[in-house]
Amino acid sequence: MQLPGIKKTAQADFLMRIDDRYASEPILKARQIIQRLYRESNNLYPGAPESVHRSHIAIRINEISTDINASDDYIYLLNLLDFLETISYFAKRGDILETDLENLMGPSMDFFFTIFTPRIEHRRNKYGKQSYYCELQTLVEKMNKKKTDN
């Protein structure tokens, strides 16, 4: 009788740990960098569709990756990307429900995947590992498919 209650408590604890990590200082710094890039795009392209802003941010992330003076920013961004891959892996294993991730992060998973896609592709090609960030890609594609099916 107690097992379902214990499992529910463990799942809630796991979600709180994910939420805490998402609110941790390194992840917040990455989100601040992305927010700064988003505002930069809004200033450059006022009234442009969201796809333009996402493309601008993706280009700027690639620029940051090669700028020796922006190494700290790039490490924060990679930390966020690695976090997204980790929680996607947990979702694949069934340790966390996709609906829980959607409730915690809203549309951010798709947004993050879109802005990081050029960087992901670059890393896959550079290291010859097409499996880099495949869990994130699979999860986002699955979430998007659910949206279009509904």
Short mmCIF file of N, CA and C in Angstrom, two decimals:
data_model
loop_
_atom_site.label_atom_id
_atom_site.label_comp_id
_atom_site.label_asym_id
_atom_site.label_seq_id
_atom_site.Cartn_x
_atom_site.Cartn_y
_atom_site.Cartn_z
N MET A 1 0.81 -1.21 0.00
CA MET A 1 0.00 0.00 0.00
C MET A 1 0.85 1.27 0.00
N GLN A 2 1.98 1.20 0.65
CA GLN A 2 2.81 2.39 0.77
C GLN A 2 3.65 2.64 -0.48
N LEU A 3 3.87 1.63 -1.31
CA LEU A 3 4.72 1.78 -2.49
C LEU A 3 4.25 2.87 -3.45
N PRO A 4 2.96 2.96 -3.79
CA PRO A 4 2.55 4.04 -4.70
C PRO A 4 2.83 5.43 -4.11
N GLY A 5 2.64 5.58 -2.81
CA GLY A 5 2.92 6.86 -2.16
C GLY A 5 4.40 7.20 -2.17
N ILE A 6 5.22 6.17 -1.95
CA ILE A 6 6.67 6.38 -1.97
C ILE A 6 7.13 6.75 -3.37
N LYS A 7 6.58 6.07 -4.36
CA LYS A 7 6.95 6.36 -5.75
C LYS A 7 6.55 7.79 -6.14
N LYS A 8 5.36 8.19 -5.73
CA LYS A 8 4.89 9.54 -6.04
C LYS A 8 5.77 10.59 -5.36
N THR A 9 6.17 10.34 -4.13
CA THR A 9 7.04 11.26 -3.41
C THR A 9 8.41 11.33 -4.10
N ALA A 10 8.93 10.19 -4.51
CA ALA A 10 10.23 10.16 -5.20
C ALA A 10 10.16 10.93 -6.52
N GLN A 11 9.06 10.77 -7.26
CA GLN A 11 8.91 11.51 -8.52
C GLN A 11 8.83 13.01 -8.26
N ALA A 12 8.10 13.40 -7.23
CA ALA A 12 8.00 14.83 -6.89
C ALA A 12 9.37 15.38 -6.50
N ASP A 13 10.13 14.59 -5.74
CA ASP A 13 11.48 15.00 -5.35
C ASP A 13 12.37 15.16 -6.58
N PHE A 14 12.25 14.23 -7.51
CA PHE A 14 13.04 14.28 -8.74
C PHE A 14 12.69 15.55 -9.54
N LEU A 15 11.41 15.86 -9.64
CA LEU A 15 10.98 17.08 -10.35
C LEU A 15 11.51 18.33 -9.66
N MET A 16 11.53 18.32 -8.35
CA MET A 16 12.05 19.48 -7.62
C MET A 16 13.55 19.65 -7.87
N ARG A 17 14.27 18.54 -7.97
CA ARG A 17 15.70 18.61 -8.25
C ARG A 17 15.95 19.18 -9.65
N ILE A 18 15.13 18.77 -10.60
CA ILE A 18 15.25 19.31 -11.96
C ILE A 18 14.94 20.80 -11.95
N ASP A 19 13.89 21.17 -11.25
CA ASP A 19 13.52 22.58 -11.16
C ASP A 19 14.62 23.39 -10.48
N ASP A 20 15.21 22.84 -9.43
CA ASP A 20 16.31 23.52 -8.76
C ASP A 20 17.51 23.71 -9.69
N ARG A 21 17.81 22.69 -10.45
CA ARG A 21 18.95 22.79 -11.38
C ARG A 21 18.66 23.82 -12.47
N TYR A 22 17.41 23.85 -12.94
CA TYR A 22 17.03 24.82 -13.97
C TYR A 22 17.14 26.25 -13.44
N ALA A 23 16.99 26.40 -12.14
CA ALA A 23 17.10 27.72 -11.50
C ALA A 23 18.48 27.96 -10.90
N SER A 24 19.43 27.06 -11.15
CA SER A 24 20.77 27.23 -10.59
C SER A 24 21.50 28.38 -11.29
N GLU A 25 22.50 28.89 -10.61
CA GLU A 25 23.23 30.05 -11.13
C GLU A 25 23.81 29.84 -12.54
N PRO A 26 24.47 28.72 -12.81
CA PRO A 26 25.02 28.55 -14.17
C PRO A 26 23.94 28.51 -15.26
N ILE A 27 22.83 27.85 -14.97
CA ILE A 27 21.74 27.80 -15.96
C ILE A 27 21.09 29.17 -16.10
N LEU A 28 20.93 29.86 -14.99
CA LEU A 28 20.37 31.22 -15.06
C LEU A 28 21.26 32.15 -15.89
N LYS A 29 22.56 32.00 -15.76
CA LYS A 29 23.47 32.82 -16.56
C LYS A 29 23.30 32.52 -18.04
N ALA A 30 23.14 31.25 -18.39
CA ALA A 30 22.91 30.89 -19.79
C ALA A 30 21.59 31.48 -20.27
N ARG A 31 20.57 31.41 -19.45
CA ARG A 31 19.26 31.97 -19.83
C ARG A 31 19.34 33.50 -19.97
N GLN A 32 20.17 34.13 -19.14
CA GLN A 32 20.37 35.58 -19.26
C GLN A 32 21.06 35.92 -20.58
N ILE A 33 22.04 35.14 -20.96
CA ILE A 33 22.73 35.35 -22.24
C ILE A 33 21.73 35.22 -23.38
N ILE A 34 20.91 34.19 -23.33
CA ILE A 34 19.91 33.97 -24.38
C ILE A 34 18.90 35.12 -24.40
N GLN A 35 18.49 35.58 -23.23
CA GLN A 35 17.56 36.71 -23.15
C GLN A 35 18.18 37.96 -23.75
N ARG A 36 19.46 38.19 -23.45
CA ARG A 36 20.17 39.34 -24.03
C ARG A 36 20.19 39.24 -25.56
N LEU A 37 20.45 38.06 -26.07
CA LEU A 37 20.47 37.86 -27.53
C LEU A 37 19.07 38.04 -28.13
N TYR A 38 18.07 37.64 -27.40
CA TYR A 38 16.69 37.82 -27.86
C TYR A 38 16.34 39.31 -27.94
N ARG A 39 16.72 40.05 -26.91
CA ARG A 39 16.47 41.50 -26.92
C ARG A 39 17.25 42.18 -28.05
N GLU A 40 18.48 41.73 -28.26
CA GLU A 40 19.30 42.23 -29.35
C GLU A 40 18.58 42.02 -30.69
N SER A 41 18.04 40.83 -30.87
CA SER A 41 17.31 40.52 -32.10
C SER A 41 16.06 41.39 -32.24
N ASN A 42 15.35 41.57 -31.15
CA ASN A 42 14.16 42.43 -31.18
C ASN A 42 14.51 43.86 -31.57
N ASN A 43 15.66 44.33 -31.11
CA ASN A 43 16.09 45.68 -31.48
C ASN A 43 16.48 45.77 -32.96
N LEU A 44 17.12 44.71 -33.46
CA LEU A 44 17.54 44.69 -34.86
C LEU A 44 16.38 44.44 -35.82
N TYR A 45 15.44 43.61 -35.38
CA TYR A 45 14.33 43.20 -36.26
C TYR A 45 12.99 43.37 -35.55
N PRO A 46 12.61 44.61 -35.25
CA PRO A 46 11.35 44.82 -34.53
C PRO A 46 10.16 44.30 -35.35
N GLY A 47 9.29 43.59 -34.69
CA GLY A 47 8.09 43.08 -35.34
C GLY A 47 8.32 41.84 -36.20
N ALA A 48 9.53 41.34 -36.22
CA ALA A 48 9.84 40.16 -37.04
C ALA A 48 9.20 38.91 -36.41
N PRO A 49 8.94 37.90 -37.23
CA PRO A 49 8.40 36.65 -36.67
C PRO A 49 9.41 35.96 -35.75
N GLU A 50 8.89 35.12 -34.92
CA GLU A 50 9.72 34.39 -33.94
C GLU A 50 10.86 33.64 -34.62
N SER A 51 10.62 33.10 -35.79
CA SER A 51 11.65 32.33 -36.48
C SER A 51 12.89 33.18 -36.79
N VAL A 52 12.70 34.46 -37.05
CA VAL A 52 13.82 35.36 -37.31
C VAL A 52 14.65 35.53 -36.04
N HIS A 53 13.98 35.71 -34.93
CA HIS A 53 14.69 35.89 -33.66
C HIS A 53 15.44 34.61 -33.27
N ARG A 54 14.81 33.47 -33.47
CA ARG A 54 15.48 32.20 -33.15
C ARG A 54 16.72 32.01 -34.03
N SER A 55 16.59 32.36 -35.28
CA SER A 55 17.73 32.24 -36.20
C SER A 55 18.86 33.18 -35.78
N HIS A 56 18.52 34.40 -35.41
CA HIS A 56 19.52 35.37 -34.96
C HIS A 56 20.26 34.84 -33.73
N ILE A 57 19.50 34.32 -32.78
CA ILE A 57 20.12 33.80 -31.55
C ILE A 57 21.04 32.63 -31.88
N ALA A 58 20.60 31.75 -32.76
CA ALA A 58 21.42 30.59 -33.15
C ALA A 58 22.74 31.05 -33.78
N ILE A 59 22.67 32.04 -34.64
CA ILE A 59 23.88 32.58 -35.27
C ILE A 59 24.80 33.19 -34.23
N ARG A 60 24.22 33.93 -33.31
CA ARG A 60 25.03 34.58 -32.27
C ARG A 60 25.67 33.55 -31.33
N ILE A 61 24.96 32.45 -31.04
CA ILE A 61 25.55 31.39 -30.21
C ILE A 61 26.77 30.81 -30.91
N ASN A 62 26.68 30.61 -32.21
CA ASN A 62 27.83 30.12 -32.96
C ASN A 62 28.99 31.12 -32.91
N GLU A 63 28.67 32.39 -32.99
CA GLU A 63 29.72 33.41 -32.88
C GLU A 63 30.37 33.39 -31.50
N ILE A 64 29.56 33.24 -30.47
CA ILE A 64 30.09 33.17 -29.11
C ILE A 64 31.02 31.97 -28.97
N SER A 65 30.69 30.88 -29.63
CA SER A 65 31.49 29.65 -29.51
C SER A 65 32.91 29.83 -30.04
N THR A 66 33.11 30.78 -30.94
CA THR A 66 34.44 30.97 -31.52
C THR A 66 35.15 32.22 -30.99
N ASP A 67 34.48 32.97 -30.15
CA ASP A 67 35.05 34.21 -29.61
C ASP A 67 35.83 33.90 -28.33
N ILE A 68 37.13 34.06 -28.41
CA ILE A 68 37.98 33.75 -27.26
C ILE A 68 37.63 34.59 -26.03
N ASN A 69 37.06 35.77 -26.24
CA ASN A 69 36.69 36.64 -25.13
C ASN A 69 35.32 36.28 -24.54
N ALA A 70 34.63 35.33 -25.14
CA ALA A 70 33.31 34.94 -24.65
C ALA A 70 33.29 33.49 -24.18
N SER A 71 34.43 32.98 -23.80
CA SER A 71 34.53 31.58 -23.37
C SER A 71 33.60 31.26 -22.20
N ASP A 72 33.53 32.16 -21.23
CA ASP A 72 32.65 31.92 -20.08
C ASP A 72 31.20 31.80 -20.53
N ASP A 73 30.77 32.71 -21.39
CA ASP A 73 29.39 32.67 -21.89
C ASP A 73 29.12 31.35 -22.61
N TYR A 74 30.09 30.92 -23.41
CA TYR A 74 29.91 29.69 -24.16
C TYR A 74 29.79 28.48 -23.23
N ILE A 75 30.57 28.45 -22.18
CA ILE A 75 30.51 27.34 -21.22
C ILE A 75 29.15 27.33 -20.53
N TYR A 76 28.62 28.49 -20.19
CA TYR A 76 27.27 28.55 -19.59
C TYR A 76 26.23 28.00 -20.56
N LEU A 77 26.35 28.37 -21.83
CA LEU A 77 25.40 27.89 -22.83
C LEU A 77 25.50 26.38 -23.01
N LEU A 78 26.74 25.86 -23.06
CA LEU A 78 26.91 24.41 -23.18
C LEU A 78 26.37 23.68 -21.95
N ASN A 79 26.52 24.27 -20.79
CA ASN A 79 25.98 23.68 -19.57
C ASN A 79 24.46 23.54 -19.68
N LEU A 80 23.80 24.57 -20.18
CA LEU A 80 22.36 24.50 -20.38
C LEU A 80 22.01 23.41 -21.39
N LEU A 81 22.73 23.36 -22.49
CA LEU A 81 22.48 22.34 -23.51
C LEU A 81 22.67 20.94 -22.93
N ASP A 82 23.70 20.74 -22.16
CA ASP A 82 23.93 19.43 -21.52
C ASP A 82 22.82 19.09 -20.53
N PHE A 83 22.35 20.08 -19.80
CA PHE A 83 21.22 19.87 -18.88
C PHE A 83 19.99 19.41 -19.64
N LEU A 84 19.71 20.04 -20.77
CA LEU A 84 18.55 19.66 -21.58
C LEU A 84 18.68 18.23 -22.09
N GLU A 85 19.88 17.85 -22.48
CA GLU A 85 20.12 16.48 -22.93
C GLU A 85 19.90 15.50 -21.77
N THR A 86 20.36 15.86 -20.59
CA THR A 86 20.20 14.98 -19.43
C THR A 86 18.74 14.76 -19.09
N ILE A 87 17.96 15.82 -19.01
CA ILE A 87 16.54 15.63 -18.66
C ILE A 87 15.80 14.90 -19.78
N SER A 88 16.24 15.07 -21.01
CA SER A 88 15.64 14.33 -22.13
C SER A 88 15.94 12.84 -21.99
N TYR A 89 17.14 12.53 -21.56
CA TYR A 89 17.50 11.13 -21.31
C TYR A 89 16.63 10.53 -20.22
N PHE A 90 16.42 11.28 -19.14
CA PHE A 90 15.55 10.79 -18.07
C PHE A 90 14.13 10.58 -18.56
N ALA A 91 13.67 11.44 -19.45
CA ALA A 91 12.33 11.26 -20.02
C ALA A 91 12.26 9.99 -20.86
N LYS A 92 13.29 9.72 -21.62
CA LYS A 92 13.34 8.51 -22.44
C LYS A 92 13.27 7.26 -21.56
N ARG A 93 13.98 7.30 -20.45
CA ARG A 93 14.00 6.16 -19.53
C ARG A 93 12.70 6.01 -18.75
N GLY A 94 11.87 7.03 -18.77
CA GLY A 94 10.63 6.98 -18.02
C GLY A 94 10.77 7.46 -16.59
N ASP A 95 11.93 8.05 -16.27
CA ASP A 95 12.14 8.59 -14.92
C ASP A 95 11.34 9.86 -14.68
N ILE A 96 10.99 10.51 -15.76
CA ILE A 96 10.18 11.72 -15.70
C ILE A 96 9.23 11.68 -16.89
N LEU A 97 8.02 12.12 -16.68
CA LEU A 97 7.03 12.13 -17.75
C LEU A 97 7.23 13.35 -18.64
N GLU A 98 7.00 13.16 -19.93
CA GLU A 98 7.11 14.28 -20.86
C GLU A 98 6.15 15.40 -20.47
N THR A 99 4.98 15.03 -19.99
CA THR A 99 4.01 16.06 -19.56
C THR A 99 4.56 16.86 -18.39
N ASP A 100 5.30 16.21 -17.50
CA ASP A 100 5.92 16.94 -16.38
C ASP A 100 6.94 17.94 -16.91
N LEU A 101 7.74 17.53 -17.90
CA LEU A 101 8.71 18.46 -18.49
C LEU A 101 8.00 19.62 -19.18
N GLU A 102 6.94 19.32 -19.89
CA GLU A 102 6.18 20.38 -20.56
C GLU A 102 5.61 21.35 -19.53
N ASN A 103 5.12 20.82 -18.42
CA ASN A 103 4.57 21.68 -17.38
C ASN A 103 5.65 22.51 -16.69
N LEU A 104 6.83 21.94 -16.53
CA LEU A 104 7.92 22.67 -15.89
C LEU A 104 8.53 23.73 -16.81
N MET A 105 8.68 23.38 -18.09
CA MET A 105 9.45 24.24 -18.98
C MET A 105 8.63 24.90 -20.09
N GLY A 106 7.37 24.53 -20.21
CA GLY A 106 6.53 25.13 -21.24
C GLY A 106 7.14 24.95 -22.62
N PRO A 107 7.06 25.97 -23.45
CA PRO A 107 7.58 25.85 -24.82
C PRO A 107 9.11 26.01 -24.91
N SER A 108 9.78 26.10 -23.77
CA SER A 108 11.21 26.34 -23.77
C SER A 108 12.02 25.23 -24.42
N MET A 109 11.58 23.99 -24.30
CA MET A 109 12.34 22.87 -24.88
C MET A 109 12.48 23.06 -26.39
N ASP A 110 11.40 23.37 -27.06
CA ASP A 110 11.45 23.58 -28.51
C ASP A 110 12.29 24.80 -28.84
N PHE A 111 12.11 25.87 -28.10
CA PHE A 111 12.88 27.10 -28.31
C PHE A 111 14.37 26.82 -28.17
N PHE A 112 14.75 26.17 -27.07
CA PHE A 112 16.17 25.88 -26.84
C PHE A 112 16.73 24.97 -27.93
N PHE A 113 15.98 23.93 -28.29
CA PHE A 113 16.48 23.03 -29.32
C PHE A 113 16.70 23.79 -30.63
N THR A 114 15.78 24.66 -30.98
CA THR A 114 15.91 25.43 -32.22
C THR A 114 17.14 26.32 -32.21
N ILE A 115 17.36 27.03 -31.12
CA ILE A 115 18.50 27.96 -31.11
C ILE A 115 19.84 27.24 -30.98
N PHE A 116 19.81 26.02 -30.45
CA PHE A 116 21.05 25.26 -30.32
C PHE A 116 21.30 24.31 -31.49
N THR A 117 20.35 24.15 -32.40
CA THR A 117 20.51 23.18 -33.49
C THR A 117 21.78 23.40 -34.31
N PRO A 118 22.10 24.62 -34.75
CA PRO A 118 23.36 24.78 -35.50
C PRO A 118 24.59 24.37 -34.69
N ARG A 119 24.59 24.66 -33.41
CA ARG A 119 25.72 24.29 -32.55
C ARG A 119 25.79 22.78 -32.41
N ILE A 120 24.63 22.15 -32.24
CA ILE A 120 24.57 20.69 -32.13
C ILE A 120 25.12 20.06 -33.41
N GLU A 121 24.65 20.55 -34.55
CA GLU A 121 25.12 20.01 -35.83
C GLU A 121 26.63 20.20 -35.99
N HIS A 122 27.12 21.35 -35.58
CA HIS A 122 28.56 21.60 -35.67
C HIS A 122 29.34 20.60 -34.82
N ARG A 123 28.89 20.38 -33.60
CA ARG A 123 29.58 19.45 -32.71
C ARG A 123 29.49 18.02 -33.24
N ARG A 124 28.34 17.64 -33.78
CA ARG A 124 28.19 16.30 -34.37
C ARG A 124 29.19 16.10 -35.50
N ASN A 125 29.29 17.10 -36.37
CA ASN A 125 30.21 17.00 -37.51
C ASN A 125 31.67 17.05 -37.07
N LYS A 126 31.98 17.94 -36.14
CA LYS A 126 33.36 18.10 -35.69
C LYS A 126 33.89 16.83 -35.05
N TYR A 127 33.06 16.18 -34.23
CA TYR A 127 33.51 15.01 -33.50
C TYR A 127 33.06 13.69 -34.14
N GLY A 128 32.33 13.77 -35.27
CA GLY A 128 31.88 12.56 -35.95
C GLY A 128 30.94 11.72 -35.11
N LYS A 129 30.16 12.37 -34.28
CA LYS A 129 29.22 11.67 -33.38
C LYS A 129 27.81 12.19 -33.64
N GLN A 130 27.08 11.50 -34.47
CA GLN A 130 25.71 11.91 -34.77
C GLN A 130 24.78 11.71 -33.58
N SER A 131 25.27 11.01 -32.57
CA SER A 131 24.44 10.76 -31.39
C SER A 131 24.45 11.93 -30.40
N TYR A 132 25.33 12.93 -30.61
CA TYR A 132 25.36 14.06 -29.69
C TYR A 132 23.98 14.73 -29.64
N TYR A 133 23.47 14.85 -28.45
CA TYR A 133 22.20 15.52 -28.17
C TYR A 133 21.01 14.88 -28.88
N CYS A 134 21.12 13.57 -29.15
CA CYS A 134 20.02 12.88 -29.81
C CYS A 134 18.81 12.72 -28.90
N GLU A 135 19.03 12.65 -27.60
CA GLU A 135 17.90 12.51 -26.67
C GLU A 135 17.05 13.78 -26.68
N LEU A 136 17.69 14.93 -26.69
CA LEU A 136 16.98 16.20 -26.76
C LEU A 136 16.21 16.30 -28.07
N GLN A 137 16.85 15.97 -29.17
CA GLN A 137 16.19 16.04 -30.46
C GLN A 137 14.97 15.12 -30.51
N THR A 138 15.13 13.90 -30.04
CA THR A 138 14.03 12.94 -30.05
C THR A 138 12.87 13.43 -29.20
N LEU A 139 13.18 13.95 -28.01
CA LEU A 139 12.12 14.43 -27.11
C LEU A 139 11.37 15.60 -27.73
N VAL A 140 12.08 16.56 -28.26
CA VAL A 140 11.43 17.74 -28.85
C VAL A 140 10.58 17.33 -30.05
N GLU A 141 11.11 16.45 -30.88
CA GLU A 141 10.32 15.99 -32.04
C GLU A 141 9.06 15.28 -31.57
N LYS A 142 9.17 14.47 -30.52
CA LYS A 142 8.01 13.77 -29.97
C LYS A 142 6.98 14.76 -29.41
N MET A 143 7.46 15.76 -28.68
CA MET A 143 6.56 16.78 -28.12
C MET A 143 5.86 17.56 -29.24
N ASN A 144 6.62 17.91 -30.27
CA ASN A 144 6.03 18.65 -31.39
C ASN A 144 5.01 17.82 -32.15
N LYS A 145 5.29 16.53 -32.28
CA LYS A 145 4.35 15.63 -32.96
C LYS A 145 3.04 15.56 -32.18
N LYS A 146 3.14 15.47 -30.85
CA LYS A 146 1.93 15.44 -30.02
C LYS A 146 1.10 16.70 -30.22
N LYS A 147 1.79 17.85 -30.32
CA LYS A 147 1.08 19.12 -30.53
C LYS A 147 0.32 19.12 -31.85
N THR A 148 0.95 18.62 -32.90
CA THR A 148 0.30 18.63 -34.21
C THR A 148 -0.79 17.58 -34.32
N ASP A 149 -0.67 16.50 -33.52
CA ASP A 149 -1.69 15.44 -33.53
C ASP A 149 -2.95 15.88 -32.78
N ASN A 150 -2.80 16.82 -31.87
CA ASN A 150 -3.96 17.27 -31.07
C ASN A 150 -4.76 18.32 -31.75
#
